[in-house]
Amino acid sequence: GAASLFSKTVQPALLTAAHASRRYRGKYYAMARDLVGQLRAGYDEALSRYDVLVMPTTPMRATVIPAADAPREEVIVRALEMIANTSPLDVSGHPACSVPAGLVGGLPTGMMIVGRRYDDATVLRVASTFEQAVGGFPAPQAAAVGSTA
């Protein structure tokens, strides 16, 4: 059916949203949306003192990509453990750009640059300046890819 058109990570989110919508008539969605102003204000306050914020794109080192036949639970955990730094920006509306920042344990790591709302140009200028300053980025070593070390 139509559910098979979505990834293993999106399918449960859609089912949960549909269930919550039917059962609670948007109550929890509305409660979450009420928090957007606080989230936005937090970033706005920090960005009132700095041109951009810089943070790791993900809160952890790169992990092994689950096998194509991995259980759904493993795929979901691997996907969701990586979005803690990026997902708030999907809601707050602040532009962000991730740039390669080098290798950690032979695996790539990203640096996320966050800017003021509606100021995508500054984020892109900072990203470009960083890329020019470091002179490009090394490719992961073939032996390190897929390693858990």
CSV table of C-alpha atoms in Angstrom, one decimal:
chain,number,residue,atom,x,y,z
A,1,GLY,CA,0.0,0.0,0.0
A,2,ALA,CA,0.9,3.7,0.3
A,3,ALA,CA,2.8,3.1,3.5
A,4,SER,CA,5.5,1.2,1.6
A,5,LEU,CA,6.3,4.5,-0.3
A,6,PHE,CA,7.9,5.8,2.9
A,7,SER,CA,11.1,4.8,4.7
A,8,LYS,CA,11.2,2.6,7.8
A,9,THR,CA,11.7,5.8,9.9
A,10,VAL,CA,8.8,7.8,8.4
A,11,GLN,CA,6.2,5.0,8.5
A,12,PRO,CA,5.9,4.8,12.4
A,13,ALA,CA,5.9,8.6,12.6
A,14,LEU,CA,3.0,8.8,10.2
A,15,LEU,CA,1.1,6.1,12.0
A,16,THR,CA,1.7,7.8,15.4
A,17,ALA,CA,0.6,11.1,14.0
A,18,ALA,CA,-2.6,9.6,12.5
A,19,HIS,CA,-3.4,7.8,15.7
A,20,ALA,CA,-2.8,10.9,17.9
A,21,SER,CA,-4.9,13.0,15.6
A,22,ARG,CA,-7.8,10.7,15.7
A,23,ARG,CA,-7.6,9.9,19.4
A,24,TYR,CA,-6.6,13.3,20.9
A,25,ARG,CA,-7.9,15.6,18.1
A,26,GLY,CA,-4.6,17.6,17.9
A,27,LYS,CA,-4.3,18.3,21.6
A,28,TYR,CA,-0.7,17.2,21.9
A,29,TYR,CA,0.3,18.7,18.5
A,30,ALA,CA,-1.1,22.1,19.8
A,31,MET,CA,0.8,21.7,23.0
A,32,ALA,CA,4.0,21.1,21.1
A,33,ARG,CA,3.3,24.0,18.8
A,34,ASP,CA,2.9,26.2,21.8
A,35,LEU,CA,6.5,25.5,22.7
A,36,VAL,CA,7.8,26.8,19.3
A,37,GLY,CA,7.9,30.4,20.6
A,38,GLN,CA,10.1,29.4,23.5
A,39,LEU,CA,12.4,27.5,21.2
A,40,ARG,CA,12.7,30.3,18.8
A,41,ALA,CA,13.3,32.8,21.5
A,42,GLY,CA,16.2,30.8,22.9
A,43,TYR,CA,17.9,30.8,19.5
A,44,ASP,CA,17.0,34.4,18.9
A,45,GLU,CA,18.5,35.4,22.2
A,46,ALA,CA,21.8,33.6,21.5
A,47,LEU,CA,21.9,35.1,18.0
A,48,SER,CA,21.3,38.6,19.3
A,49,ARG,CA,24.9,38.3,20.8
A,50,TYR,CA,26.6,36.4,17.9
A,51,ASP,CA,26.4,36.5,14.1
A,52,VAL,CA,26.1,32.7,14.0
A,53,LEU,CA,26.1,29.7,16.3
A,54,VAL,CA,28.5,26.8,15.6
A,55,MET,CA,27.9,23.3,16.9
A,56,PRO,CA,28.3,19.7,15.9
A,57,THR,CA,25.8,18.6,13.3
A,58,THR,CA,25.2,15.4,15.2
A,59,PRO,CA,25.6,14.8,18.9
A,60,MET,CA,27.8,11.8,18.4
A,61,ARG,CA,30.4,10.2,16.1
A,62,ALA,CA,29.2,8.7,12.9
A,63,THR,CA,27.8,5.2,13.4
A,64,VAL,CA,27.6,2.2,11.1
A,65,ILE,CA,24.7,2.4,8.7
A,66,PRO,CA,22.3,-0.5,9.4
A,67,ALA,CA,22.2,-3.3,6.8
A,68,ALA,CA,19.4,-3.3,4.3
A,69,ASP,CA,17.7,-6.1,6.1
A,70,ALA,CA,18.2,-4.7,9.6
A,71,PRO,CA,15.2,-4.8,12.0
A,72,ARG,CA,13.0,-1.7,11.9
A,73,GLU,CA,13.9,-0.9,15.5
A,74,GLU,CA,17.6,-0.7,14.7
A,75,VAL,CA,17.0,1.6,11.7
A,76,ILE,CA,14.8,3.9,13.7
A,77,VAL,CA,17.3,4.2,16.6
A,78,ARG,CA,20.2,4.9,14.2
A,79,ALA,CA,18.2,7.6,12.5
A,80,LEU,CA,16.7,9.3,15.5
A,81,GLU,CA,19.9,9.4,17.6
A,82,MET,CA,21.5,11.7,15.1
A,83,ILE,CA,18.9,14.5,14.8
A,84,ALA,CA,19.0,16.1,18.3
A,85,ASN,CA,21.0,19.2,17.0
A,86,THR,CA,19.2,19.6,13.6
A,87,SER,CA,15.5,18.9,14.3
A,88,PRO,CA,14.9,21.9,16.6
A,89,LEU,CA,15.9,24.2,13.6
A,90,ASP,CA,13.2,22.5,11.5
A,91,VAL,CA,10.7,24.0,13.9
A,92,SER,CA,12.3,27.3,14.9
A,93,GLY,CA,12.9,28.4,11.3
A,94,HIS,CA,16.6,29.3,11.8
A,95,PRO,CA,18.7,28.6,8.7
A,96,ALA,CA,21.5,26.1,9.2
A,97,CYS,CA,24.2,24.6,7.0
A,98,SER,CA,26.4,21.6,7.8
A,99,VAL,CA,29.9,21.6,6.5
A,100,PRO,CA,32.5,18.8,6.7
A,101,ALA,CA,34.8,19.6,9.6
A,102,GLY,CA,37.3,16.8,9.4
A,103,LEU,CA,37.6,13.2,10.4
A,104,VAL,CA,37.1,11.7,13.9
A,105,GLY,CA,38.4,8.1,14.1
A,106,GLY,CA,38.6,8.0,10.3
A,107,LEU,CA,34.9,8.9,9.9
A,108,PRO,CA,33.6,12.3,8.8
A,109,THR,CA,32.2,14.8,11.2
A,110,GLY,CA,30.1,17.9,10.5
A,111,MET,CA,30.0,21.4,11.8
A,112,MET,CA,26.6,23.1,11.8
A,113,ILE,CA,26.4,26.9,11.3
A,114,VAL,CA,23.1,28.4,12.5
A,115,GLY,CA,22.0,31.9,11.7
A,116,ARG,CA,19.2,34.4,12.4
A,117,ARG,CA,15.8,33.7,10.9
A,118,TYR,CA,15.7,35.0,7.3
A,119,ASP,CA,19.4,35.5,7.2
A,120,ASP,CA,20.4,32.4,5.1
A,121,ALA,CA,23.1,34.5,3.3
A,122,THR,CA,25.2,34.9,6.4
A,123,VAL,CA,25.1,31.2,7.1
A,124,LEU,CA,26.2,30.4,3.6
A,125,ARG,CA,29.0,33.1,3.6
A,126,VAL,CA,30.4,31.6,6.9
A,127,ALA,CA,30.2,28.1,5.5
A,128,SER,CA,32.0,29.2,2.3
A,129,THR,CA,34.6,31.1,4.2
A,130,PHE,CA,35.3,28.1,6.5
A,131,GLU,CA,35.6,25.8,3.5
A,132,GLN,CA,38.0,28.2,1.8
A,133,ALA,CA,40.1,28.6,5.0
A,134,VAL,CA,40.6,24.9,5.5
A,135,GLY,CA,41.2,24.1,1.9
A,136,GLY,CA,38.9,21.3,1.3
A,137,PHE,CA,38.1,18.2,3.3
A,138,PRO,CA,39.7,14.7,3.4
A,139,ALA,CA,37.7,11.7,2.3
A,140,PRO,CA,37.1,9.0,4.8
A,141,GLN,CA,39.6,6.2,4.7
A,142,ALA,CA,38.1,3.1,3.1
A,143,ALA,CA,39.3,0.9,5.9
A,144,ALA,CA,37.5,3.1,8.5
A,145,VAL,CA,34.2,3.1,6.8
A,146,GLY,CA,31.9,0.6,8.6
A,147,SER,CA,34.3,0.3,11.5
A,148,THR,CA,32.9,0.7,15.0
A,149,ALA,CA,36.3,1.8,16.4
